[in-house]
Short mmCIF file of C-alpha atoms in Angstrom, two decimals:
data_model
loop_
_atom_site.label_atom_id
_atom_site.label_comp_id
_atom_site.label_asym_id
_atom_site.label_seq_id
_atom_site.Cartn_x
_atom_site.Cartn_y
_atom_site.Cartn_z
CA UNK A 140 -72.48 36.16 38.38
CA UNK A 141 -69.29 38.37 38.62
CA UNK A 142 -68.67 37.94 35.39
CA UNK A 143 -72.03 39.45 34.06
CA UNK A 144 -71.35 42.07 36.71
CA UNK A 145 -68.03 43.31 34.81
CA UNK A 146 -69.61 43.16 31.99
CA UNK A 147 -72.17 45.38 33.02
CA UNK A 148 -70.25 47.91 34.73
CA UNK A 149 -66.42 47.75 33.24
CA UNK A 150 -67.40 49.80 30.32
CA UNK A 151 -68.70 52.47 32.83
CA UNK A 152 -65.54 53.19 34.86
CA UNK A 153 -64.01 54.80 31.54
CA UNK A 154 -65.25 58.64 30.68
CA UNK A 155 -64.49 57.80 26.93
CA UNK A 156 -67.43 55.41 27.50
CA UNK A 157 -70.04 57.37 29.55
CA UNK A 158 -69.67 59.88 27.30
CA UNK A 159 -70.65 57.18 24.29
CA UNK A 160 -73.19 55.88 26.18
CA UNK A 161 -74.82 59.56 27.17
CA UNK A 162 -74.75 60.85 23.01
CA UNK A 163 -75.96 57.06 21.70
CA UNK A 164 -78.82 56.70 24.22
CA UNK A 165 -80.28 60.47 22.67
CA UNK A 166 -79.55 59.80 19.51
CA UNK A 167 -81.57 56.51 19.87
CA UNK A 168 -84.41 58.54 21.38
CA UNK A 169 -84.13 61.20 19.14
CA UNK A 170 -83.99 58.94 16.12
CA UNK A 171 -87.01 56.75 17.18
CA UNK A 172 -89.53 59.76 17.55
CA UNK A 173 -88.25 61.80 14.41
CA UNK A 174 -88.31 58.39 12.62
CA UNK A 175 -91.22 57.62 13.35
CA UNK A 176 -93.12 60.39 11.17
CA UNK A 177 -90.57 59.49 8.41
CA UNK A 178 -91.98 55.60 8.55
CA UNK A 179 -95.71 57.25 8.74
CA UNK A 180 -95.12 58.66 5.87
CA UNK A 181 -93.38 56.00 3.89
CA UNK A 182 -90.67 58.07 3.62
CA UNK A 183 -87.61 55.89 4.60
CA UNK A 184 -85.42 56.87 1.68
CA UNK A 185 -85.00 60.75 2.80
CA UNK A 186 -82.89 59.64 6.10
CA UNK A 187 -80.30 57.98 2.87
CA UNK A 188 -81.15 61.13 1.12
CA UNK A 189 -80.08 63.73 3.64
CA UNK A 190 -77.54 61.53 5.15
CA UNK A 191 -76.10 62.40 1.08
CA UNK A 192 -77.70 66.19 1.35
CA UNK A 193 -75.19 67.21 4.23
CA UNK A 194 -71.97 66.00 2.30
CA UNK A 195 -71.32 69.60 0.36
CA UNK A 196 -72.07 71.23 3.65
CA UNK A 197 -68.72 69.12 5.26
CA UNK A 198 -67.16 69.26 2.03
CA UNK A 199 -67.29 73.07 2.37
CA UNK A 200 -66.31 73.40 6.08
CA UNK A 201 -63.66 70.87 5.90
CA UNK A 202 -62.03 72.71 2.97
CA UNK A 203 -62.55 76.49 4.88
CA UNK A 204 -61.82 75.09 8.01
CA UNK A 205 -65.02 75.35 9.54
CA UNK A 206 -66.95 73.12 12.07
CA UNK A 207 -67.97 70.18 10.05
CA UNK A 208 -71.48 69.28 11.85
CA UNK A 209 -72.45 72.77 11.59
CA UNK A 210 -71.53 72.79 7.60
CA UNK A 211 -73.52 69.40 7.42
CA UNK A 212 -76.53 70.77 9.15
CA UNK A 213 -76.79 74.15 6.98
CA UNK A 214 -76.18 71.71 3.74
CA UNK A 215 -79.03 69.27 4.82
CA UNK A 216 -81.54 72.40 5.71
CA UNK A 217 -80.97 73.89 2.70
CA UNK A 218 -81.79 71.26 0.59
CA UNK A 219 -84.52 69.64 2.52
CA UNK A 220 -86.21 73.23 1.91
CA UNK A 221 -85.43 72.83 -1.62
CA UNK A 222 -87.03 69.63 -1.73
CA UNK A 223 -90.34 70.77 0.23
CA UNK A 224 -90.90 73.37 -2.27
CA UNK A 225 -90.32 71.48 -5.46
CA UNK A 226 -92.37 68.87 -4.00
CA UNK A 227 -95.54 71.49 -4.33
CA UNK A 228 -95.86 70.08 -7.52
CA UNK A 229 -97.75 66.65 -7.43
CA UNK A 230 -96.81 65.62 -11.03
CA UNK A 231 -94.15 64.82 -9.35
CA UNK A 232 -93.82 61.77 -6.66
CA UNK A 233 -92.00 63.16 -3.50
CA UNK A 234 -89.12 60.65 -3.71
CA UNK A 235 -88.43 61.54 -7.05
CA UNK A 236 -88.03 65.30 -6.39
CA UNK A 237 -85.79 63.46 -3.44
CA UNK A 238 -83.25 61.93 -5.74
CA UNK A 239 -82.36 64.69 -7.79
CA UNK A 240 -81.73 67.08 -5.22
CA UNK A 241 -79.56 64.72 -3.21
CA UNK A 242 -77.86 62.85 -5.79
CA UNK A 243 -77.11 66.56 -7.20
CA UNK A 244 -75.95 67.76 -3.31
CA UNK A 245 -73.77 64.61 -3.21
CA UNK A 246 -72.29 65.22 -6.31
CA UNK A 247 -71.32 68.79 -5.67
CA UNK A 248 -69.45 67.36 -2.35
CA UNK A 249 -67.36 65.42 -4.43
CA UNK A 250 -66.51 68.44 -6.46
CA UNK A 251 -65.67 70.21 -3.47
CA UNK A 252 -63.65 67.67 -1.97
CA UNK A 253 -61.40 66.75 -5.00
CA UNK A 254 -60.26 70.38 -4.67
CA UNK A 255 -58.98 69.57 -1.22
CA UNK A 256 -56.02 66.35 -1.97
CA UNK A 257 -55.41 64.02 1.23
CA UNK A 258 -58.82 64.59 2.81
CA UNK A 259 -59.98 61.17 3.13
CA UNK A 260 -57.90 60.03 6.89
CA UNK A 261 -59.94 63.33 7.83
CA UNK A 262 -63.19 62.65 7.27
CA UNK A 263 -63.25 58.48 8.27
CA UNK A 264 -64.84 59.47 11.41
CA UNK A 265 -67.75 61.31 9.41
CA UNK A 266 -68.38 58.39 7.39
CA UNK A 267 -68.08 55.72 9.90
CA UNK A 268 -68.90 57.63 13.25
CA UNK A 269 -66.46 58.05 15.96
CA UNK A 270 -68.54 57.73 19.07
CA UNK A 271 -65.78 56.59 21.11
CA UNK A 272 -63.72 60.13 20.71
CA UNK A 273 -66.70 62.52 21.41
CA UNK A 274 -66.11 65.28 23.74
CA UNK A 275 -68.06 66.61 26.30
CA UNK A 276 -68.74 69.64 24.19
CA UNK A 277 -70.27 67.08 21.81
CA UNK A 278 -72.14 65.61 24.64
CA UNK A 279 -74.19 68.92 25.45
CA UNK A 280 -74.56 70.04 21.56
CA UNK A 281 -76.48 65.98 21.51
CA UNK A 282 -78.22 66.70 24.54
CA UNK A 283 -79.55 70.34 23.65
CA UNK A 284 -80.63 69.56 19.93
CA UNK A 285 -81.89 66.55 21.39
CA UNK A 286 -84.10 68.08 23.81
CA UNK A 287 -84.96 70.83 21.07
CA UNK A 288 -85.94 68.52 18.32
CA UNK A 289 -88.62 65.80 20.72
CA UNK A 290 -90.15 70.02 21.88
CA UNK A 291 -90.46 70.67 18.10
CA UNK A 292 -91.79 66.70 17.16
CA UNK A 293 -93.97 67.37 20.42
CA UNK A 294 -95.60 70.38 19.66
CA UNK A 295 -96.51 69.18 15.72
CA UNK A 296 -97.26 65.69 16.17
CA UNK A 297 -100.55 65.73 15.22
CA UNK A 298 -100.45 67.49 12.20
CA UNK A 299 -97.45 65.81 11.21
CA UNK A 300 -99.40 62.73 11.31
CA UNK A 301 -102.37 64.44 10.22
CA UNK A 302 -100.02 64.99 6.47
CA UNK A 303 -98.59 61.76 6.56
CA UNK A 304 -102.37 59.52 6.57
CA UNK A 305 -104.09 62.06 4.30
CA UNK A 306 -101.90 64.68 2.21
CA UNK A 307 -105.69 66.18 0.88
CA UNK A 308 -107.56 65.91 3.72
CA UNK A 309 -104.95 67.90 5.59
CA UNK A 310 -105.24 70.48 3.13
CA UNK A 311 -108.28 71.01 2.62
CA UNK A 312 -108.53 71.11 6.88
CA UNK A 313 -106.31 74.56 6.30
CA UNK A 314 -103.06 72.95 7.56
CA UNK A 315 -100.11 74.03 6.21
CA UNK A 316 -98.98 71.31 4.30
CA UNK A 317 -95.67 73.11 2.91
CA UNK A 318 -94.50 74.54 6.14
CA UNK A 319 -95.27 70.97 7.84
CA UNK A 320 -92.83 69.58 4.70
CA UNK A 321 -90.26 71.74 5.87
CA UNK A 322 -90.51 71.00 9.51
CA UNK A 323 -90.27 66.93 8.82
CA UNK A 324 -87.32 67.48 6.54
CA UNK A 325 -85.43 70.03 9.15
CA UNK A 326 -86.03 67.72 12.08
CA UNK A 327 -84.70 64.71 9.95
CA UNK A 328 -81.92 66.87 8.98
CA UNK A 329 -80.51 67.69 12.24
CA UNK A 330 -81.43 64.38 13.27
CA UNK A 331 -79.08 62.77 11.05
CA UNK A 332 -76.64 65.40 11.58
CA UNK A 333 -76.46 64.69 15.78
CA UNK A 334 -75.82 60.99 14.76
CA UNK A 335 -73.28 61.40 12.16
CA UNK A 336 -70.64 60.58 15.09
CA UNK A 337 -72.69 57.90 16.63
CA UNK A 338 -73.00 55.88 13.68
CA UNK A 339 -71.46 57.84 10.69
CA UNK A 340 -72.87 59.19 7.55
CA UNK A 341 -73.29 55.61 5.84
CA UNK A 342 -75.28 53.77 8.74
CA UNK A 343 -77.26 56.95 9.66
CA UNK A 344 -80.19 55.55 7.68
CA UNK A 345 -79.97 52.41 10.27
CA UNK A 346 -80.72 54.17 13.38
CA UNK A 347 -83.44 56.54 11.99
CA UNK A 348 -85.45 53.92 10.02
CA UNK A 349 -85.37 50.84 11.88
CA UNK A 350 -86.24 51.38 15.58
CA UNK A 351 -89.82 52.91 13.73
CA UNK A 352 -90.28 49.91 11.82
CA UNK A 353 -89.78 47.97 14.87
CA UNK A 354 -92.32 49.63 16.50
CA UNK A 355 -94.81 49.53 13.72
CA UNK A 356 -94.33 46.00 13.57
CA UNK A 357 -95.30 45.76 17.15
CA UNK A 358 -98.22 48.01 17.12
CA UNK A 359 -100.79 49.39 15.17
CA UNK A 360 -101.52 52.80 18.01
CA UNK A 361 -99.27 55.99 16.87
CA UNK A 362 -98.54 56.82 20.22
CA UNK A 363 -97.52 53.63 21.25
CA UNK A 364 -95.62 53.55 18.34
CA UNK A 365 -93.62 56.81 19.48
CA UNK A 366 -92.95 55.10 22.91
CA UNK A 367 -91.20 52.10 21.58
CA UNK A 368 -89.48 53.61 19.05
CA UNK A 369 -87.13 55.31 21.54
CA UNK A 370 -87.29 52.88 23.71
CA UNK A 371 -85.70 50.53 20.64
CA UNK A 372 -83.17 52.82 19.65
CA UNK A 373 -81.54 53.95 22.82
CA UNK A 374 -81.60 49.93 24.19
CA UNK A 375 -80.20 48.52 20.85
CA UNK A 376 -77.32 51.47 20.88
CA UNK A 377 -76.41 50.62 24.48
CA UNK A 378 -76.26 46.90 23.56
CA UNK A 379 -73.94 47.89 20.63
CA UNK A 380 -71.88 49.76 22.84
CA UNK A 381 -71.42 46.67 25.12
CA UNK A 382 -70.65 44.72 22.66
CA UNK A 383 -68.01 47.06 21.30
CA UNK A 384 -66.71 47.25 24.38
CA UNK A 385 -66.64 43.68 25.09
CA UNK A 386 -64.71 42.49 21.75
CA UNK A 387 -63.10 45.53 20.54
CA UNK A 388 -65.32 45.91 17.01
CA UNK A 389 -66.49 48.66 15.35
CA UNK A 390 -68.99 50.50 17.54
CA UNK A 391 -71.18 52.20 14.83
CA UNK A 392 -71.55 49.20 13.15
CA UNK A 393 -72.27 47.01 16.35
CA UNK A 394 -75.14 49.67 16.76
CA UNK A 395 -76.80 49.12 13.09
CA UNK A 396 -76.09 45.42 13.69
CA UNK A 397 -78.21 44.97 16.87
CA UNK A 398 -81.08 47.10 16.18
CA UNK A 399 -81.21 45.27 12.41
CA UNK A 400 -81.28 42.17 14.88
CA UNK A 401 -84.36 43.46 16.63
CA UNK A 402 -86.07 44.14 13.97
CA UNK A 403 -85.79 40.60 12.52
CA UNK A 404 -87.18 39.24 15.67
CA UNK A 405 -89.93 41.84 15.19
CA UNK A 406 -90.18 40.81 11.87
CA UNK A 407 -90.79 36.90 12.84
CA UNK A 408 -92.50 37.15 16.13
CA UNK A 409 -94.78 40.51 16.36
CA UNK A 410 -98.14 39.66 18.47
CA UNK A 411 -100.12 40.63 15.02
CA UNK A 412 -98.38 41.29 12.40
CA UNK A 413 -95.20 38.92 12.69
CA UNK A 414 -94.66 36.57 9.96
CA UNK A 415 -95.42 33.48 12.53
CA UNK A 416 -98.59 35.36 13.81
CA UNK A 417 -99.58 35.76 10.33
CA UNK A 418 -98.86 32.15 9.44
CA UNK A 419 -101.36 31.27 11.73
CA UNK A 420 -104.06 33.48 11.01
CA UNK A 421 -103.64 31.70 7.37
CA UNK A 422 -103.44 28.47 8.97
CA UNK A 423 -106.65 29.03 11.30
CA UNK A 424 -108.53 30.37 7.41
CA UNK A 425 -107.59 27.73 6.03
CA UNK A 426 -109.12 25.29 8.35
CA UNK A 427 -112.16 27.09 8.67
CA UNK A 428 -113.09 27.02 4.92
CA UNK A 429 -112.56 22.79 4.80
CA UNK A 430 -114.42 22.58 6.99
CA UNK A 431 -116.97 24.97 5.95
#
């Protein structure tokens, strides 16, 4: 019993940790709701995408000097807007309009970078995440984009999800299917860019993608969906965080690690649509038609 009570409570007596706890509880929220469009839509591969989109942006700052997560962010906007509009065009596929502007974004970071010798020590904690050495500045930039982007999600939920079931219907309803594009793309943006230091720029994808398609897996009501979601993210980055704490391992990785583990339970045990659930369904079928 004491044990589990030091477990529970030694990582809280250190600041380092409340403040890791504080940022990877939002970004878990954050990342469930603004993931959960993305998984509506089938879009999974833009949080990779943009996750690649804000390299130039840190390229840039790191090279000038500048703050990196605000190079990042002005990177990813930039090209998500990009994207939106090219996307007009429905010859082509959205994901394909995707990879050339990213791919292209990514490669003009490396250009940048290789003017810039030894920067590689310097940007680990971008790649990898760093939530252990946030500051408390850090804290309150999480906690007032946070709060910003679940007002913005809020406020176009429905005709976010109105785009993502029906693209044509939407239209031809008089929404505006563009500026909705560019909304989705900016809140994914700065979404990635809050949990750059949670998780880094190479496990981003992770904690925007998979807390959604744990909660589609569990239900099939989109506002039910947008409950769990959070819910998912913030407890499976607190359990990373424990974890880290407990053995000394990589905390963004710990993260990715236990909310991939959640999903895989998901994945075999969901009430309906669970690969056991399903089994059975086959299983009950089957039966029915012998002895039919």
């Amino acid at each position: 019993m004491n044990a589990t009570l030091d477990f529970l409570t030694a990582p809280w007596e250190h600041v380092f940790m409340q403040r890791a706890f504080a940022v990877a509880v939002m970004c878990g929220i954050v990342s469930g709701v603004v993931g959960s469009h993305v998984v509506l839509r089938g879009m999974a591969f833009i949080g990779d995408a943009v996750s690649h989109a804000v390299f130039p942006g840190v390229a840039i700052a790191f090279v000038l000097h500048l703050d990196l997560v605000l190079g990042g962010a002005a990177a990813g906007l930039l090209t998500a807007l990009a994207v939106a509009v090219f996307s007009q065009n429905r010859r082509l596929k959205e994901d394909s309009v995707i990879g050339v502007f990213f791919a292209a974004a990514f490669g003009l970071g490396i250009v940048v970078l290789s003017t810039a010798p030894g920067y590689s020590g310097s940007l680990e904690s971008f790649l990898f995440g760093q939530i252990l050495g946030i500051s408390d500045s850090d804290v309150l930039t999480v906690a007032v984009t946070g709060l910003v982007l679940l007002l913005v999600s809020g406020a176009v939920h429905r005709e976010l999800v109105t785009v993502s079931l029906d693209r044509e219907t939407a239209r031809a309803a008089g929404l505006p299917v563009l500026a909705l594009d560019v909304v989705l793309y900016a809140l994914v943006t700065v979404t990635v860019v809050i949990s750059l230091q949670a998780v880094g720029n190479i496990l981003v994808l992770a904690l925007l993608i998979t807390p959604a398609a744990c909660a589609r897996l569990l239900t099939d009501r989109i506002g039910v969906m947008m409950v769990l979601a959070p819910a998912i993210g913030a407890a499976s980055a607190t359990a990373g965080l424990y974890l880290s704490y407990a053995y000394n391992l990589a905390a963004g990785g710990l993260i990715v690690l236990v909310v991939t583990g959640v999903f895989v339970l998901c994945w075999l045990f969901a009430p309906r649509h669970g690969l056991i659930a399903s089994g059975r369904r086959r299983l009950g079928y089957s039966e029915v038609v012998l002895q039919q």
